[in-house]
């Protein structure tokens, strides 16, 4: 007779890990050596579930679009670095949808105009002969339908700028030094409007707990603005940092960065333990 084993079984679910844009750029141009990137890949594949932020990919694609033709091969190496860390990769949804699903259990329909096949985008970039063929086509991609593809880089730039502007406007990122100081309550008010969720005590508590790192970082930028030591126009990448931190709303997600300043600015956050410096992780393996 077969009896059910009632002993509790524990299935190990690895934590998730994603990397920021500058790490991929450094790996692509050799500032991070190929051997160190391979060591890091072994560490990631051993201990984590590797994930990709679409924001990282978009920033790298924008670098290709805005870079000169002669630097096409070098610039796309950053995309190869991002994609090569693990074959068992998962691409996150964009931050807004990720937060709605992870924090509130909501599944809003995806916006039709947003790119969702990032694997094909990467394969087109890596298969293109040069920047001109990437933009005009046709680029043959092994394993995909015949006829070839092209990659509308300008459209991606326009979409990214639209999204960044909407985020900036929602969170008053460009407000002047005399603006009212950001508080946790006012920040949660903005989150509720931006994500379109009900303003309830329960939802406000969820924001406070799940998005603490983003709040701490924005509070630091607010302090710099108010002191007159922050020029928003020269720090557009800070918008991406804020949005990348939204992925930490999932308590199993970890961010790896080479930006010590980002880690220091968020050190007081309850999520700081999940923001790791690349060099520290590399030397801990």
Tab-separated table of C-alpha atoms in Angstrom:
chain	number	residue	atom	x	y	z
A	1	UNK	CA	0.000	0.000	0.000
A	2	UNK	CA	1.313	3.429	-0.956
A	3	UNK	CA	0.951	6.020	1.749
A	4	UNK	CA	1.226	9.753	1.341
A	5	UNK	CA	4.334	11.212	2.889
A	6	UNK	CA	3.034	13.846	5.274
A	7	UNK	CA	6.457	15.221	6.126
A	8	UNK	CA	6.790	18.820	5.041
A	9	UNK	CA	8.902	19.211	1.931
A	10	UNK	CA	10.873	22.359	1.219
A	11	UNK	CA	11.398	23.397	-2.370
A	12	UNK	CA	14.164	25.941	-2.755
A	13	UNK	CA	13.064	28.846	-4.928
A	14	UNK	CA	16.092	30.984	-5.801
A	15	UNK	CA	15.901	34.719	-5.379
A	16	UNK	CA	15.789	36.854	-8.502
A	17	UNK	CA	18.637	39.089	-9.654
A	18	UNK	CA	18.901	41.758	-12.328
A	19	UNK	CA	21.680	44.126	-13.346
A	20	UNK	CA	21.706	47.820	-14.146
A	21	UNK	CA	22.690	49.433	-17.430
A	22	UNK	CA	26.198	50.632	-16.591
A	23	UNK	CA	27.359	47.136	-15.661
A	24	UNK	CA	26.428	45.895	-19.141
A	25	UNK	CA	28.169	48.855	-20.770
A	26	UNK	CA	31.308	48.191	-18.726
A	27	UNK	CA	31.223	44.490	-19.636
A	28	UNK	CA	30.608	45.321	-23.293
A	29	UNK	CA	33.563	47.666	-23.621
A	30	UNK	CA	35.906	45.580	-21.486
A	31	UNK	CA	36.071	47.731	-18.360
A	32	UNK	CA	34.787	44.582	-16.670
A	33	UNK	CA	36.986	41.802	-18.021
A	34	UNK	CA	35.510	38.857	-19.891
A	35	UNK	CA	36.837	36.500	-17.200
A	36	UNK	CA	35.154	38.499	-14.410
A	37	UNK	CA	31.877	38.560	-16.366
A	38	UNK	CA	32.074	34.781	-16.768
A	39	UNK	CA	32.740	34.377	-13.033
A	40	UNK	CA	29.761	36.586	-12.316
A	41	UNK	CA	27.604	34.536	-14.709
A	42	UNK	CA	28.586	31.332	-12.891
A	43	UNK	CA	27.646	32.936	-9.583
A	44	UNK	CA	24.301	34.138	-10.931
A	45	UNK	CA	23.399	30.786	-12.448
A	46	UNK	CA	24.376	28.949	-9.272
A	47	UNK	CA	22.580	31.096	-6.719
A	48	UNK	CA	19.880	33.142	-8.457
A	49	UNK	CA	17.156	33.241	-11.065
A	50	UNK	CA	18.465	35.716	-13.641
A	51	UNK	CA	16.043	38.423	-14.729
A	52	UNK	CA	16.275	41.309	-17.174
A	53	UNK	CA	14.760	44.718	-16.666
A	54	UNK	CA	13.315	46.088	-19.908
A	55	UNK	CA	14.591	49.485	-18.767
A	56	UNK	CA	18.157	48.171	-18.911
A	57	UNK	CA	17.612	46.859	-22.423
A	58	UNK	CA	15.959	50.095	-23.557
A	59	UNK	CA	18.848	52.212	-22.249
A	60	UNK	CA	21.334	49.987	-24.074
A	61	UNK	CA	19.293	50.160	-27.288
A	62	UNK	CA	19.155	53.941	-27.002
A	63	UNK	CA	22.944	53.936	-26.715
A	64	UNK	CA	23.121	52.036	-30.005
A	65	UNK	CA	20.639	54.399	-31.656
A	66	UNK	CA	22.453	57.555	-30.574
A	67	UNK	CA	25.961	56.202	-31.045
A	68	UNK	CA	27.963	56.726	-34.245
A	69	UNK	CA	27.927	54.024	-36.900
A	70	UNK	CA	31.597	53.200	-36.288
A	71	UNK	CA	30.823	52.257	-32.677
A	72	UNK	CA	27.922	49.968	-33.531
A	73	UNK	CA	29.786	46.725	-32.817
A	74	UNK	CA	31.176	48.015	-29.527
A	75	UNK	CA	27.833	49.400	-28.370
A	76	UNK	CA	25.903	46.233	-29.093
A	77	UNK	CA	28.379	44.219	-27.052
A	78	UNK	CA	26.618	45.687	-24.019
A	79	UNK	CA	23.397	44.020	-25.185
A	80	UNK	CA	25.272	40.758	-25.644
A	81	UNK	CA	26.617	41.092	-22.095
A	82	UNK	CA	23.104	41.616	-20.724
A	83	UNK	CA	21.706	38.620	-22.603
A	84	UNK	CA	24.632	36.258	-22.049
A	85	UNK	CA	24.572	36.063	-18.250
A	86	UNK	CA	22.138	33.154	-18.312
A	87	UNK	CA	20.206	31.127	-20.854
A	88	UNK	CA	17.472	30.687	-18.234
A	89	UNK	CA	16.571	34.365	-18.257
A	90	UNK	CA	13.219	35.980	-17.477
A	91	UNK	CA	12.303	39.458	-18.706
A	92	UNK	CA	10.373	41.590	-16.232
A	93	UNK	CA	7.284	43.491	-17.309
A	94	UNK	CA	7.588	47.281	-17.295
A	95	UNK	CA	7.688	48.715	-13.740
A	96	UNK	CA	4.087	49.910	-13.589
A	97	UNK	CA	2.689	46.500	-14.487
A	98	UNK	CA	5.237	44.732	-12.303
A	99	UNK	CA	4.176	46.721	-9.226
A	100	UNK	CA	0.481	46.262	-9.938
A	101	UNK	CA	0.928	42.505	-10.206
A	102	UNK	CA	3.468	41.965	-7.419
A	103	UNK	CA	1.994	44.302	-4.810
A	104	UNK	CA	-1.717	44.377	-5.628
A	105	UNK	CA	-2.295	41.127	-7.519
A	106	UNK	CA	-3.688	43.009	-10.522
A	107	UNK	CA	-3.208	42.027	-14.159
A	108	UNK	CA	-3.936	45.101	-16.297
A	109	UNK	CA	-3.994	44.536	-20.066
A	110	UNK	CA	-0.717	45.421	-21.743
A	111	UNK	CA	-0.634	48.544	-23.877
A	112	UNK	CA	-0.575	47.433	-27.510
A	113	UNK	CA	2.071	49.940	-28.601
A	114	UNK	CA	4.671	48.729	-26.073
A	115	UNK	CA	7.302	46.228	-27.161
A	116	UNK	CA	6.920	42.826	-25.497
A	117	UNK	CA	9.169	40.455	-27.471
A	118	UNK	CA	12.520	41.557	-26.087
A	119	UNK	CA	14.203	38.283	-27.014
A	120	UNK	CA	13.502	38.898	-30.695
A	121	UNK	CA	14.697	42.510	-30.328
A	122	UNK	CA	17.984	41.287	-28.874
A	123	UNK	CA	18.445	38.644	-31.576
A	124	UNK	CA	17.848	41.219	-34.313
A	125	UNK	CA	20.426	43.567	-32.789
A	126	UNK	CA	23.005	40.780	-32.457
A	127	UNK	CA	22.388	39.448	-35.991
A	128	UNK	CA	22.529	42.810	-37.806
A	129	UNK	CA	25.530	43.423	-40.061
A	130	UNK	CA	25.683	47.104	-39.133
A	131	UNK	CA	23.568	49.951	-37.817
A	132	UNK	CA	22.111	50.719	-41.252
A	133	UNK	CA	20.860	47.171	-41.749
A	134	UNK	CA	19.445	47.181	-38.221
A	135	UNK	CA	17.369	50.261	-39.025
A	136	UNK	CA	16.363	49.410	-42.599
A	137	UNK	CA	16.460	45.608	-42.672
A	138	UNK	CA	16.131	42.883	-43.571
A	139	UNK	CA	17.982	41.145	-40.741
A	140	UNK	CA	17.744	37.360	-40.872
A	141	UNK	CA	17.306	35.833	-37.416
A	142	UNK	CA	17.991	32.094	-37.033
A	143	UNK	CA	14.964	30.200	-35.800
A	144	UNK	CA	12.469	32.904	-36.796
A	145	UNK	CA	10.253	33.324	-39.818
A	146	UNK	CA	11.807	34.119	-43.158
A	147	UNK	CA	11.754	37.606	-44.593
A	148	UNK	CA	13.918	39.320	-42.026
A	149	UNK	CA	13.397	42.053	-39.480
A	150	UNK	CA	14.416	45.586	-38.716
A	151	UNK	CA	14.575	47.486	-35.453
A	152	UNK	CA	12.924	50.888	-35.204
A	153	UNK	CA	15.417	52.563	-32.888
A	154	UNK	CA	13.870	56.008	-33.203
A	155	UNK	CA	10.468	54.657	-32.191
A	156	UNK	CA	12.019	53.058	-29.103
A	157	UNK	CA	13.692	56.360	-28.174
A	158	UNK	CA	10.384	58.196	-28.564
A	159	UNK	CA	8.537	55.639	-26.411
A	160	UNK	CA	11.231	55.767	-23.737
A	161	UNK	CA	11.189	59.562	-23.647
A	162	UNK	CA	7.385	59.585	-23.409
A	163	UNK	CA	7.462	57.115	-20.531
A	164	UNK	CA	10.225	58.988	-18.701
A	165	UNK	CA	8.418	62.288	-19.131
A	166	UNK	CA	5.184	60.808	-17.756
A	167	UNK	CA	7.074	59.439	-14.756
A	168	UNK	CA	8.859	62.744	-14.250
A	169	UNK	CA	5.646	64.741	-14.425
A	170	UNK	CA	3.800	62.368	-12.102
A	171	UNK	CA	6.490	62.576	-9.443
A	172	UNK	CA	7.342	66.247	-10.042
A	173	UNK	CA	10.925	65.272	-10.743
A	174	UNK	CA	11.770	68.644	-12.275
A	175	UNK	CA	10.223	70.788	-9.575
A	176	UNK	CA	12.142	73.831	-8.432
A	177	UNK	CA	14.172	74.284	-5.282
A	178	UNK	CA	11.327	76.213	-3.607
A	179	UNK	CA	8.803	73.420	-3.993
A	180	UNK	CA	7.106	71.794	-1.021
A	181	UNK	CA	9.229	69.083	0.555
A	182	UNK	CA	8.380	65.496	-0.394
A	183	UNK	CA	6.853	63.528	2.480
A	184	UNK	CA	5.935	59.861	2.655
A	185	UNK	CA	2.230	60.786	2.554
A	186	UNK	CA	2.565	63.068	-0.477
A	187	UNK	CA	4.701	60.488	-2.257
A	188	UNK	CA	2.097	57.774	-1.649
A	189	UNK	CA	-0.576	60.144	-3.014
A	190	UNK	CA	1.475	60.350	-6.216
A	191	UNK	CA	1.944	56.573	-6.395
A	192	UNK	CA	-1.793	56.042	-6.094
A	193	UNK	CA	-2.515	58.475	-8.928
A	194	UNK	CA	0.272	57.139	-11.140
A	195	UNK	CA	-0.739	53.495	-10.781
A	196	UNK	CA	-4.473	54.117	-10.636
A	197	UNK	CA	-5.240	52.078	-7.524
A	198	UNK	CA	-7.839	52.819	-4.852
A	199	UNK	CA	-6.820	55.197	-2.074
A	200	UNK	CA	-7.346	52.944	0.948
A	201	UNK	CA	-5.394	52.490	4.174
A	202	UNK	CA	-4.485	48.977	3.065
A	203	UNK	CA	-3.091	50.154	-0.277
A	204	UNK	CA	-1.192	53.016	1.330
A	205	UNK	CA	0.479	50.541	3.700
A	206	UNK	CA	1.426	48.350	0.728
A	207	UNK	CA	3.135	51.277	-1.007
A	208	UNK	CA	4.997	52.225	2.150
A	209	UNK	CA	6.375	48.727	2.624
A	210	UNK	CA	6.962	47.637	-0.953
A	211	UNK	CA	8.531	50.738	-2.543
A	212	UNK	CA	10.711	52.060	0.250
A	213	UNK	CA	13.971	52.208	-1.737
A	214	UNK	CA	12.382	54.319	-4.467
A	215	UNK	CA	10.974	56.695	-1.847
A	216	UNK	CA	14.343	57.028	-0.099
A	217	UNK	CA	16.095	57.760	-3.408
A	218	UNK	CA	13.536	60.317	-4.503
A	219	UNK	CA	13.722	61.969	-1.080
A	220	UNK	CA	17.480	62.303	-1.548
A	221	UNK	CA	17.004	63.894	-4.973
A	222	UNK	CA	14.419	66.213	-3.445
A	223	UNK	CA	16.943	67.256	-0.797
A	224	UNK	CA	19.554	67.961	-3.476
A	225	UNK	CA	17.064	69.981	-5.543
A	226	UNK	CA	16.065	72.075	-2.576
A	227	UNK	CA	19.705	72.774	-1.714
A	228	UNK	CA	20.308	74.024	-5.253
A	229	UNK	CA	22.879	71.279	-5.946
A	230	UNK	CA	20.837	69.257	-8.395
A	231	UNK	CA	20.323	69.961	-12.089
A	232	UNK	CA	17.514	67.740	-13.318
A	233	UNK	CA	18.405	68.265	-16.994
A	234	UNK	CA	21.874	66.811	-16.406
A	235	UNK	CA	20.642	63.805	-14.440
A	236	UNK	CA	18.037	62.141	-16.643
A	237	UNK	CA	19.524	58.750	-15.770
A	238	UNK	CA	18.307	59.283	-12.200
A	239	UNK	CA	14.794	58.731	-13.527
A	240	UNK	CA	15.840	55.262	-14.632
A	241	UNK	CA	17.398	54.551	-11.239
A	242	UNK	CA	14.116	55.413	-9.511
A	243	UNK	CA	12.159	53.197	-11.858
A	244	UNK	CA	14.617	50.301	-11.574
A	245	UNK	CA	14.157	50.354	-7.796
A	246	UNK	CA	10.433	49.719	-8.259
A	247	UNK	CA	11.303	46.089	-9.047
A	248	UNK	CA	12.350	45.668	-5.419
A	249	UNK	CA	8.630	45.635	-4.568
A	250	UNK	CA	9.006	41.874	-5.052
A	251	UNK	CA	10.829	40.782	-1.866
A	252	UNK	CA	12.775	38.136	-3.804
A	253	UNK	CA	14.305	40.610	-6.294
A	254	UNK	CA	17.901	41.839	-6.002
A	255	UNK	CA	19.628	44.588	-7.994
A	256	UNK	CA	23.327	44.498	-8.873
A	257	UNK	CA	24.985	47.798	-9.723
A	258	UNK	CA	28.420	49.295	-10.061
A	259	UNK	CA	27.119	52.636	-8.832
A	260	UNK	CA	28.316	53.076	-5.268
A	261	UNK	CA	26.523	56.417	-5.099
A	262	UNK	CA	23.168	54.699	-5.727
A	263	UNK	CA	23.845	52.195	-2.959
A	264	UNK	CA	24.877	54.956	-0.559
A	265	UNK	CA	21.816	57.069	-1.368
A	266	UNK	CA	19.500	54.174	-0.519
A	267	UNK	CA	21.417	52.799	2.476
A	268	UNK	CA	18.708	53.899	4.924
A	269	UNK	CA	16.024	51.967	3.036
A	270	UNK	CA	14.571	48.756	4.404
A	271	UNK	CA	15.399	47.271	0.965
A	272	UNK	CA	19.082	48.313	0.986
A	273	UNK	CA	20.174	44.729	1.694
A	274	UNK	CA	18.952	43.781	-1.798
A	275	UNK	CA	21.023	46.423	-3.622
A	276	UNK	CA	24.454	44.897	-4.232
A	277	UNK	CA	27.694	46.278	-5.616
A	278	UNK	CA	29.145	44.203	-8.448
A	279	UNK	CA	32.693	44.193	-7.091
A	280	UNK	CA	31.547	43.045	-3.661
A	281	UNK	CA	29.528	40.172	-5.106
A	282	UNK	CA	32.338	39.180	-7.453
A	283	UNK	CA	34.885	38.962	-4.651
A	284	UNK	CA	32.472	37.058	-2.428
A	285	UNK	CA	32.188	34.174	-4.911
